[in-house]
Each structure stands twice: as structure tokens, then as C-alpha cells.
């Protein structure tokens, strides 16, 4: 398990608590008061840190190696899940997972980026950076979902679409563009949850839904802070400044009218409590679905067009 | 003061070809469609010049001329975004990176939207996106075809997430156009990359491209850095995209109006009254 610098005080206290518990077990001493005091102290530390988490730390949490990914959320939220594979044209892209299942007995199609938990896994998943076939797989699944009138839930967490020779040869830009187009036309409710990093077009390709939620400590932007720094500042030193200037946090995006809701994370971040993070996401999904399910296909697309037509126009 | 002005004017009459370093008179280049008479290199051209060589003479009527960005993020990097905008406007005479108009091309009435690379690299901000959407809506209202000529590095970083959202907005608007059975001809020129390539540029009913134009999602430098080696020759150029199946026709610059006209005619039967 990887612990970030600013998380260390939290884990140090947790270690103390564990040791106390062990002692209590082995020697039969009552340590309840001590544990209680330490728990209280720990929660205070987390609260103080996370209530006003600075942008550099938000970025670190958004990219935390222990952060839950799509298949983790699926495990907690989706029942009877079956993954489906392949774009029927080139190959199966492991950086995006798709499948079908149930959320509280409501059928859903699931689409999400998938990062790896370790180096080996990350190589297999290409660090969650999809190639064109990944996006084309999602087009296939969106069309299937529409055919059988199944709402779509997407989980967004990618550094970006993969910039490689093969990706360009197979039309990365066409694949993303076609996703944006297809997603708009797919006449079933679409709920989007940005769970980690929303990296540019590669994120947007599966993120244009009727309801868009962002986990509290996720980020979403037009380019990575590092990329922005290297282009506009011509060095890599200004990524935090770039992130601030571009406004990439959930709070920023809610203010700018780009997302609908911020989904609360458990104390200390989603990676500290997968179950609670999943519960919060599930609540957001269910709320959105119950509102959108009542709409006819025609009304749904009308509503969707209104949403996109009006987005950002308040700044004109 | 007057001497300086005169000197500047004199200089403006000459333009150097970046490919062969030869210098030419502006008039000579203009007559040659901004193609180098010596080495056939295509110069990047302004939206105004593009319109001049694309729309039938005297038919272009600009609309939505005043739409512009208001820098909602108050963005500043090495230079405030507001200053960059002022410079871009002074350089191009446009208030945004795209110019919209109604015109005839090869006698076919249509809406023409032309991006201007000289305006902040043709980058797409929220006002750029708005203008693309309004061009689409104008085509729907007038029941005519849509032509977009792209030249852009992608989404505009100085507007953060607001610029990214334009990719979805423009793509959604194209879906509305398609529902009316109206044709959309996308013309790609050097360069068409990033968020512009990955949205409306690649969604044409047919996609034309000028020879040797850089077209792709990621920029060549980013790819080189990622994979840690050089790129094959001709990679991400029009000819490469034609070969890989992502564009329909490569068209010489002076032939573009003729090809736009052809396709507008092929597809005009589908117009729903």
C-alpha cells in the first residue's frame, strides 16, 4: 500500500491503534480509552487536512495508486455483472471495461476506464489510456444499451487517450469524435461519474451524459496540468499554477456549470473506504436514474440538447 | 515615424516560403492560391484569404461577427490571456478563431465556417464553439449544407474545461443537422489536431483534406516523447490518413470549391423541406 507524504500522520496513528489492539488481545488490557482518543485525533487530523485540501494534494488524491477504479466500484455497486469485450474490428482494449448488470434490480450498461493497481497490471491496462478500439468498444455497448433500452453508467478516470503511433493509425480523433456524437444520440439515460482524473478528450469521450457527477477529490480538465505547464510556461515547474489557472477541481467545475453534482468522498478520500465511496456513488446514480427514467426518448434527447446547447453560454 | 511605417509596408509586400526560403511578392502568392511557386509548399492562410479563394466572388455575408470570449477564468500564464486575445485580434482582424458566413460555393448556397490558425493557433474556446454551433443552426434554418474548413491546434487551454465542453456541444449540434438530412462537408487543412480533430472535423459526411496537412489527435512531439522514438516519415499527414481510411479525398487548394460543390450537389436530394 502506498502512502502519500501528507497522509503519513494518519497512518502513523492507525499503526498505533493497531498495536494497542494487538496488545489488548494478547495481554487482555483495556485500551478502549486510548483507542478512542487516538481515533478522535486521527479524524481531526484528516478533517483539518481535507476540509481545505490544496490543489496539489487534490491532484495526488485523484491519482492515488490505491484509489478505487471502475471494477472496484462495479464490485460494490453492480450485481450480476458480466464484462463484454472487443470492438468487433481490431481487438479488445483493456484500458476501458464494459459490461452489463443490475444496480438495485435496475438493468445498467457499465462503461469505464480501468487503471492498474501495480506496474504489471498497469502495463496490461495501458495506465487507463485507451486506444481507438477502446472507444469503438464503448460505441458498440452504447448501441446495445439503446437497442434494449438499458440506461448507461460511466466511470471516468484516465490520464488521457493514448498518444501512440497505432492510435493515430487507427484514427484516435475519429474514434473520440464518433463517441461524442454517438453518446449524444443514444436515447437512454446516461449517468457519468468522474472518479479520478478526467484527462481531456479521452475522458470526455465517455463523459457526456445527462447527469454528470464528480467525486470530491477528482480532477477534470482540457489538458493535464503538466502538459499545460510545458506548453504555456515552457517548463514543467508550473503544473500547480497551471492547474489553478485552468480550474480543474470538482468545486470549480460545479461553479462553472459543467457538472451537476459533487459526490462526497469518505473521510480521507475514496481509497480509504471503498464501500462508503461506492455507496455515495450509487446514491448519485440512483437519484439520476429515477429522474431520467420518467422521460420519453424524445423528451430525454430534448433535455440533453438543451443541456449542451446552453452549457458555457452564460459566459458569452 | 512615417519612415518606419513605410518600411513596414514595404516588408509586408514580401513573404518568405518556410520550406524553400525563397521570397515572393504577396500578389504573386495570392494569384497562386498561397502555394509556393518554387517548391509547391502550401502556406497557412488567414480565414479572410481562405474565404476569398473558396466562396464565389461577392457572395460571402459574414454573421455572428462580434461573438468573442470574455476570459471567464481570468487566465494568465507567462502573459495574460486578455493580452493574447488583443494581439490575436490585431493580427487577424477577427474576434475569434473562426469566421462564419452564408455564401455560395461553386454556385451552391451553403453556410461556410472557416477557422483561422493565426488566431491563437486556431484554438477552440467557448466562443469559437458557440460560433460553430451557430453556423450549424444557420444551415438548419436556411436548409442548406454546411462547410467547415479547419485549421487548429485543438482546444484552448486558457479556457480550461469550458473549451473541452465545446467538443461535445459541436458534435451534438451536428447530430441535429444530420436529423434534417443536410450535408456537412469537412475540409481539413494544416494543421488539424487535438480537440478540433477529435470532434466536428472528423464528423463530416465527407472529409476533404489539402495535401500534406498535419492531421491527428496527439501532436507529433507528444507521441515522440511518449514512445521514446522518432516517427515514420509522412506520419499524420493527409496522404497517411487517406491510406488509413480516415479521409475521403485529398484535394489541391484551388480545386477545393469545385469538390465542395460536387458533394453539396450529390447530397442535396436528401434535403428535407
XYZ file of C-alpha atoms in Angstrom:
589
model
C 0.000 0.000 0.000
C 1.323 3.394 -0.961
C 1.051 6.278 1.481
C 1.436 9.875 0.355
C 3.596 12.272 2.396
C 0.709 14.227 3.803
C -1.162 11.026 4.664
C 1.662 9.755 6.880
C 0.386 11.226 10.178
C -2.917 9.420 9.598
C -1.287 6.046 9.023
C 1.078 6.520 11.942
C -1.861 6.900 14.294
C -3.571 3.934 12.698
C -0.470 1.873 13.304
C -0.515 2.900 16.964
C -4.158 1.909 17.221
C -3.433 -1.465 15.640
C -0.587 -2.053 18.067
C -2.797 -1.153 21.001
C -5.462 -3.543 19.785
C -2.900 -6.302 19.406
C -1.642 -5.648 22.918
C -5.157 -5.710 24.258
C -5.785 -9.044 22.578
C -2.562 -10.617 23.710
C -2.424 -9.278 27.233
C -6.071 -8.647 27.978
C -5.588 -4.993 28.894
C -8.393 -2.491 28.463
C -7.192 0.143 25.975
C -10.598 1.451 24.864
C -9.959 4.979 26.141
C -6.598 5.241 24.453
C -8.010 3.947 21.177
C -10.928 6.296 21.399
C -8.602 9.269 21.937
C -6.381 8.259 19.054
C -9.357 7.741 16.708
C -10.584 11.179 17.636
C -7.184 12.700 17.000
C -6.910 10.893 13.675
C -10.278 12.136 12.488
C -9.368 15.659 13.482
C -6.135 15.484 11.506
C -7.961 14.181 8.442
C -10.726 16.747 8.762
C -8.295 19.633 9.091
C -6.304 18.453 6.105
C -9.169 17.510 3.824
C -11.613 20.300 4.511
C -9.443 22.679 2.549
C -7.272 20.331 0.585
C -4.829 22.285 -1.554
C -4.825 21.747 -5.300
C -1.534 19.843 -5.387
C -2.887 17.397 -2.812
C -6.212 17.050 -4.629
C -4.289 16.043 -7.747
C -2.338 13.483 -5.706
C -5.515 12.020 -4.235
C -7.188 11.940 -7.668
C -4.217 9.919 -8.935
C -3.692 7.904 -5.748
C -2.478 4.410 -6.630
C -4.851 2.960 -4.040
C -7.848 4.825 -5.419
C -10.735 2.592 -6.430
C -11.156 2.071 -10.167
C -14.128 1.065 -12.285
C -14.005 -2.653 -11.489
C -13.786 -1.862 -7.751
C -16.921 0.245 -7.913
C -18.624 -2.371 -10.053
C -17.902 -4.961 -7.360
C -19.663 -2.852 -4.730
C -22.437 -1.307 -6.814
C -23.357 -3.621 -9.688
C -24.916 -7.030 -9.127
C -24.627 -9.948 -11.537
C -22.085 -8.059 -13.638
C -20.788 -9.591 -16.859
C -17.993 -7.927 -18.746
C -18.219 -7.830 -22.538
C -15.156 -7.450 -24.725
C -13.977 -6.128 -28.041
C -14.814 -3.623 -30.745
C -15.569 -6.338 -33.366
C -12.995 -4.781 -35.606
C -9.490 -4.765 -34.198
C -9.132 -6.026 -30.644
C -10.207 -5.683 -27.047
C -8.871 -2.576 -25.325
C -8.059 -3.329 -21.694
C -7.947 0.354 -20.745
C -11.742 0.518 -20.914
C -14.089 -2.059 -19.424
C -17.702 -2.510 -20.493
C -20.457 -4.799 -19.352
C -23.981 -5.327 -18.110
C -25.547 -5.884 -14.737
C -28.007 -4.535 -12.187
C -27.996 -1.691 -9.715
C -30.747 -2.349 -7.158
C -32.516 -4.566 -9.747
C -32.321 -1.813 -12.381
C -30.520 -3.039 -15.520
C -27.485 -0.967 -16.458
C -24.726 -0.921 -19.044
C -21.387 -0.025 -17.490
C -18.549 1.740 -19.293
C -15.397 2.837 -17.519
C -11.702 3.478 -17.795
C -9.612 0.918 -15.963
C -6.223 1.655 -14.478
C -3.949 -0.959 -12.958
C -3.130 -1.485 -9.294
C 0.556 -2.207 -9.864
C 3.130 -1.915 -12.625
C 2.280 -5.241 -14.214
C -1.423 -4.547 -14.075
C -0.868 -1.018 -15.378
C 1.040 -2.284 -18.393
C -1.869 -4.632 -19.102
C -4.336 -1.733 -18.736
C -2.076 0.779 -20.534
C -2.410 3.030 -17.455
C -6.061 3.593 -18.318
C -5.196 5.278 -21.606
C -7.471 3.970 -24.320
C -6.727 3.386 -27.966
C -9.358 3.907 -30.687
C -10.624 0.336 -30.285
C -11.486 1.144 -26.664
C -13.741 3.983 -27.724
C -15.220 1.872 -30.516
C -15.992 -0.835 -27.974
C -17.951 1.724 -25.979
C -19.850 2.788 -29.117
C -20.864 -0.815 -29.580
C -22.034 -1.104 -25.996
C -23.910 2.215 -26.136
C -25.788 0.984 -29.203
C -26.559 -2.321 -27.483
C -27.825 -0.469 -24.439
C -30.059 1.673 -26.612
C -31.367 -1.328 -28.508
C -32.510 -2.981 -25.307
C -33.431 0.230 -23.524
C -30.838 -0.076 -20.763
C -29.526 3.056 -19.007
C -25.783 3.675 -19.180
C -23.447 4.434 -16.277
C -19.882 5.544 -16.986
C -16.833 5.839 -14.721
C -14.227 8.320 -15.898
C -10.608 8.011 -14.797
C -7.871 8.409 -17.401
C -4.735 10.489 -17.899
C -5.984 10.855 -21.492
C -6.409 8.984 -24.756
C -3.194 7.167 -25.650
C -0.817 9.175 -27.848
C 0.855 6.450 -29.900
C 1.605 5.513 -33.479
C -1.007 2.764 -33.604
C -3.606 5.019 -32.003
C -3.120 7.584 -34.752
C -3.068 4.922 -37.471
C -6.410 3.629 -36.283
C -7.951 7.085 -36.018
C -7.883 8.218 -32.391
C -9.520 11.526 -33.272
C -12.267 9.885 -35.326
C -12.950 7.389 -32.545
C -13.325 10.111 -29.912
C -15.389 12.346 -32.205
C -17.702 9.431 -33.027
C -18.131 8.731 -29.323
C -19.211 12.312 -28.651
C -21.699 12.065 -31.488
C -22.986 8.624 -30.559
C -23.286 9.463 -26.896
C -25.454 12.459 -27.701
C -27.755 10.375 -29.896
C -28.063 7.330 -27.641
C -31.619 7.575 -26.385
C -31.269 6.044 -22.921
C -30.392 7.846 -19.686
C -26.634 8.321 -19.274
C -25.098 8.913 -15.854
C -21.446 9.923 -15.676
C -19.196 9.726 -12.636
C -15.724 11.261 -12.806
C -13.885 9.168 -10.236
C -10.226 10.151 -10.617
C -8.546 12.014 -13.437
C -10.699 13.358 -16.238
C -7.982 13.722 -18.852
C -9.127 15.779 -21.812
C -10.787 14.271 -24.912
C -10.003 10.758 -23.769
C -12.191 11.378 -20.730
C -14.904 13.395 -22.455
C -15.371 10.562 -24.961
C -17.246 8.624 -22.267
C -18.277 11.590 -20.112
C -21.031 13.413 -21.935
C -24.101 12.291 -20.080
C -27.426 13.611 -18.819
C -26.165 13.758 -15.256
C -22.515 14.334 -14.523
C -21.140 13.869 -11.044
C -17.595 14.232 -9.816
C -16.042 12.682 -6.776
C -14.951 15.378 -4.336
C -11.225 14.887 -4.925
C -11.225 14.088 -8.616
C -10.000 16.431 -11.326
C -11.172 17.076 -14.877
C -9.528 19.282 -17.452
C -8.775 20.112 -21.059
C -5.132 19.089 -20.678
C -3.090 17.681 -17.792
C -1.602 20.356 -15.510
C 1.861 19.080 -16.546
C 1.028 19.359 -20.243
C -0.373 22.853 -19.785
C 2.733 23.929 -17.896
C 5.089 22.626 -20.560
C 3.197 24.341 -23.381
C 2.248 27.687 -21.837
C 5.085 28.126 -19.346
C 7.578 26.207 -21.481
C 8.781 24.215 -18.483
C 7.490 21.527 -16.146
C 7.751 23.605 -12.985
C 4.398 25.325 -13.236
C 1.932 22.450 -13.176
C 0.300 23.510 -9.902
C -0.066 27.059 -11.185
C -1.483 25.657 -14.424
C -3.980 23.501 -12.525
C -5.104 26.508 -10.511
C -5.440 28.695 -13.596
C -7.382 26.062 -15.558
C -9.664 25.281 -12.617
C -9.786 21.515 -12.551
C -11.421 20.570 -9.243
C -14.960 19.328 -8.692
C -15.797 22.557 -6.915
C -14.510 24.595 -9.866
C -16.489 22.589 -12.382
C -19.685 22.840 -10.391
C -19.256 26.608 -10.238
C -18.610 26.759 -13.975
C -21.828 24.829 -14.636
C -20.074 21.906 -16.300
C -21.079 19.204 -13.804
C -24.310 18.646 -11.901
C -23.090 17.453 -8.550
C -20.104 16.828 -6.308
C -20.156 13.347 -4.821
C -18.799 13.305 -1.267
C -15.831 11.107 -0.517
C -15.317 9.193 2.727
C -13.034 10.738 5.325
C -9.520 10.945 3.879
C -10.515 10.069 0.322
C -12.218 7.272 -1.615
C -9.193 4.977 -1.284
C -9.651 4.818 2.492
C -13.136 3.355 2.290
C -14.196 1.694 -0.975
C -17.569 0.705 0.421
C -18.550 4.181 1.533
C -17.300 5.747 -1.717
C -19.346 3.204 -3.650
C -22.446 3.882 -1.570
C -22.169 7.611 -2.281
C -21.761 6.989 -5.992
C -24.650 4.556 -6.011
C -26.884 7.120 -4.405
C -25.966 9.637 -7.106
C -26.652 7.094 -9.860
C -29.994 6.025 -8.435
C -31.169 9.584 -7.975
C -30.286 10.430 -11.562
C -31.831 7.290 -12.986
C -35.123 7.724 -11.196
C -35.400 11.267 -12.533
C -34.423 10.414 -16.114
C -36.303 7.127 -16.419
C -39.577 9.006 -16.297
C -38.764 10.808 -19.555
C -39.780 9.604 -23.006
C -36.943 9.100 -25.508
C -37.942 12.288 -27.257
C -38.004 14.283 -24.032
C -34.703 12.792 -22.955
C -32.922 13.932 -26.130
C -34.620 17.336 -25.930
C -33.382 17.724 -22.395
C -29.915 16.590 -23.423
C -29.798 19.045 -26.338
C -30.883 21.875 -24.059
C -28.142 20.963 -21.604
C -25.374 21.040 -24.219
C -26.793 23.954 -26.169
C -26.814 26.108 -23.057
C -23.587 24.938 -21.479
C -20.956 27.741 -21.269
C -23.309 30.267 -22.954
C -23.642 32.205 -19.706
C -20.094 33.425 -20.281
C -20.840 34.948 -23.701
C 7.551 57.857 -37.694
C 6.469 57.997 -41.312
C 9.670 56.310 -42.418
C 9.033 53.365 -40.126
C 5.536 52.976 -41.336
C 6.663 52.993 -44.919
C 9.317 50.423 -44.175
C 6.794 48.146 -42.534
C 4.528 48.387 -45.545
C 7.383 47.525 -47.861
C 8.253 44.466 -45.804
C 4.680 43.277 -45.860
C 4.825 43.010 -49.620
C 7.306 40.183 -49.390
C 6.769 36.787 -47.859
C 9.300 34.049 -47.382
C 8.479 30.407 -48.029
C 9.242 28.439 -44.886
C 10.011 25.353 -46.894
C 12.462 26.621 -49.566
C 13.351 30.047 -48.090
C 12.616 31.804 -51.368
C 10.927 35.231 -51.079
C 7.856 36.176 -53.090
C 5.609 39.134 -53.708
C 2.306 38.919 -51.868
C 0.475 39.474 -55.147
C 2.323 36.626 -56.787
C 1.425 34.288 -53.931
C -2.162 35.427 -53.846
C -2.528 34.664 -57.542
C -1.046 31.257 -56.899
C -3.527 30.444 -54.081
C -0.809 30.910 -51.475
C 1.173 27.988 -52.791
C 4.907 28.458 -53.206
C 5.621 28.888 -56.940
C 9.023 27.314 -56.479
C 8.536 24.318 -54.179
C 4.712 23.958 -54.116
C 4.629 24.301 -50.324
C 1.184 25.281 -49.051
C 1.256 28.460 -46.986
C -1.067 28.570 -43.997
C -3.622 31.202 -44.868
C -5.904 33.504 -42.942
C -9.635 32.919 -42.741
C -10.188 36.009 -44.920
C -7.895 34.760 -47.656
C -9.409 31.304 -47.403
C -12.877 32.720 -47.900
C -11.641 34.711 -50.894
C -10.440 31.583 -52.671
C -13.351 29.386 -51.606
C -16.628 31.321 -51.774
C -17.978 32.540 -55.113
C -16.967 36.149 -55.570
C -19.150 38.651 -53.768
C -21.441 36.053 -52.185
C -19.958 35.792 -48.660
C -22.006 37.504 -45.982
C -20.489 37.235 -42.542
C -22.656 36.685 -39.458
C -22.008 36.487 -35.704
C -19.000 38.697 -36.237
C -18.996 40.133 -32.727
C -19.079 36.950 -30.688
C -15.953 36.795 -28.596
C -14.553 35.284 -25.422
C -14.656 37.200 -22.173
C -11.900 35.297 -20.396
C -14.156 33.893 -17.669
C -11.277 32.138 -15.878
C -9.175 35.332 -15.882
C -6.371 33.163 -17.110
C -2.759 34.180 -17.073
C 0.391 32.228 -17.841
C 3.561 33.987 -18.965
C 1.226 36.589 -20.408
C -2.380 37.389 -19.504
C -4.875 35.669 -21.828
C -6.589 39.035 -22.394
C -3.383 40.366 -23.931
C -3.006 37.322 -26.121
C -6.550 37.910 -27.343
C -5.838 41.547 -28.136
C -2.756 40.561 -30.119
C -4.694 37.880 -31.968
C -7.432 40.327 -32.870
C -4.906 42.916 -34.077
C -3.125 40.273 -36.127
C -6.183 38.760 -37.784
C -8.925 41.361 -37.634
C -11.183 38.673 -36.128
C -12.687 38.479 -32.676
C -12.479 34.695 -32.605
C -10.634 31.814 -34.208
C -13.471 31.123 -36.629
C -15.294 33.246 -39.221
C -18.903 32.381 -40.150
C -20.814 33.363 -43.229
C -23.509 32.482 -45.699
C -22.264 32.173 -49.268
C -22.275 30.216 -52.488
C -19.513 27.802 -53.331
C -19.448 26.602 -56.919
C -22.950 28.125 -57.187
C -24.227 26.025 -54.246
C -25.697 28.026 -51.376
C -24.252 26.955 -48.032
C -23.045 28.077 -44.643
C -19.259 28.385 -44.500
C -17.270 28.382 -41.287
C -13.526 28.953 -41.566
C -11.014 28.602 -38.762
C -8.075 30.961 -38.536
C -4.811 29.444 -37.360
C -3.314 32.901 -36.866
C -5.822 33.496 -34.063
C -4.210 31.688 -31.093
C -3.379 28.666 -33.202
C -6.988 28.326 -34.306
C -7.707 27.049 -30.816
C -11.296 26.358 -29.819
C -12.621 28.315 -26.858
C -16.220 28.588 -25.740
C -16.975 31.453 -28.138
C -15.363 29.512 -31.004
C -17.580 26.555 -30.129
C -20.608 28.818 -29.925
C -19.870 30.139 -33.423
C -19.541 26.606 -34.825
C -22.911 25.747 -33.274
C -24.478 28.903 -34.677
C -23.140 28.047 -38.129
C -24.798 24.628 -37.818
C -28.041 26.227 -36.664
C -27.904 28.708 -39.548
C -27.577 25.825 -42.015
C -30.600 24.145 -40.409
C -32.606 27.376 -40.567
C -31.716 28.065 -44.204
C -31.972 24.359 -45.144
C -28.565 24.403 -46.796
C -25.399 22.393 -46.459
C -22.597 23.178 -44.036
C -18.921 23.546 -44.876
C -16.299 23.860 -42.140
C -12.672 24.469 -43.060
C -10.499 23.552 -40.091
C -7.040 24.684 -39.102
C -6.477 24.342 -35.407
C -4.125 23.031 -32.788
C -7.104 21.915 -30.681
C -8.949 23.098 -27.600
C -7.890 26.386 -25.996
C -6.048 25.762 -22.731
C -6.689 29.269 -21.427
C -10.367 28.444 -21.076
C -9.843 25.155 -19.264
C -12.794 22.813 -19.098
C -15.037 25.330 -20.893
C -13.122 24.711 -24.104
C -13.248 20.922 -23.693
C -17.041 21.072 -23.475
C -17.200 22.614 -26.961
C -16.205 19.265 -28.427
C -19.425 17.700 -27.185
C -21.537 20.778 -27.950
C -20.400 20.918 -31.585
C -20.813 17.157 -32.050
C -24.321 17.294 -30.582
C -25.242 20.161 -32.897
C -24.037 18.120 -35.887
C -26.430 15.394 -34.845
C -29.246 17.956 -35.082
C -28.059 18.869 -38.604
C -27.963 15.228 -39.665
C -31.542 14.715 -38.469
C -32.603 17.314 -41.056
C -30.826 15.422 -43.817
C -28.484 18.310 -44.506
C -24.948 17.610 -45.691
C -21.791 18.582 -43.846
C -18.526 18.834 -45.764
C -15.459 18.974 -43.540
C -12.267 20.343 -45.073
C -9.030 19.743 -43.160
C -6.033 21.983 -43.655
C -2.641 22.180 -41.991
C -2.828 21.628 -39.060
C -5.986 19.976 -37.703
C -5.257 18.315 -34.389
C -6.411 17.811 -30.800
C -9.922 18.663 -29.717
C -10.932 20.065 -33.082
C -9.848 16.928 -34.936
C -11.477 14.819 -32.220
C -14.861 16.450 -32.672
C -16.535 18.227 -35.596
C -13.602 17.994 -38.038
C -13.750 14.207 -38.147
C -17.534 14.050 -38.311
C -18.036 15.274 -41.882
C -20.346 13.310 -44.171
C -17.324 13.564 -46.384
C -13.901 14.729 -45.309
C -11.609 16.524 -47.737
C -8.035 17.492 -46.944
C -5.347 19.605 -48.501
C -2.159 17.742 -49.473
C 0.462 17.183 -46.779
C -1.623 18.700 -43.967
C -0.833 17.562 -40.412
C -3.945 15.815 -39.108
C -4.194 13.844 -35.903
C -5.216 13.645 -32.297
C -1.931 13.965 -30.438
C 0.809 16.260 -31.659
C 3.894 14.549 -33.134
C 6.133 15.796 -30.309
C 3.866 14.353 -27.621
C 3.861 10.985 -29.378
C 7.640 11.006 -29.754
C 8.048 11.761 -26.062
C 5.579 9.023 -25.102
C 7.004 6.220 -27.199
C 10.608 7.430 -26.920
C 11.476 7.181 -30.601
C 11.141 9.068 -33.857
C 8.093 8.939 -36.080
C 7.919 7.439 -39.573
C 8.047 9.852 -42.491
C 4.695 11.159 -43.627
C 3.104 10.134 -40.316
C -0.142 12.038 -39.591
C -0.105 13.726 -42.996
C -3.147 13.812 -45.294
C -1.773 11.039 -47.505
C -1.283 8.827 -44.428
C -4.866 9.444 -43.298
C -6.227 8.691 -46.757
C -4.286 5.430 -46.767
C -5.575 4.515 -43.289
C -9.153 5.265 -44.307
C -9.937 8.414 -42.355
C -10.424 10.963 -45.118
C -12.240 10.735 -48.426
C -10.289 12.845 -50.893
C -7.086 14.859 -50.941
C -7.800 17.980 -52.943
C -5.436 20.626 -54.331
C -6.175 24.009 -52.837
C -7.572 25.584 -55.985
C -9.851 22.591 -56.591
C -11.493 22.732 -53.161
C -14.513 24.875 -54.186
C -15.195 22.518 -57.086
C -15.158 19.472 -54.783
C -17.337 21.155 -52.174
C -19.791 21.971 -54.952
C -19.752 18.361 -56.191
C -20.590 16.906 -52.812
C -23.195 19.519 -51.981
C -24.891 18.546 -55.256
C -24.559 14.780 -54.667
C -26.173 15.104 -51.273
C -28.734 17.836 -51.910
C -31.545 15.406 -52.813
C -31.682 14.425 -49.195
C -32.718 17.880 -48.065
C -35.916 17.603 -46.078
C -38.239 20.511 -46.692
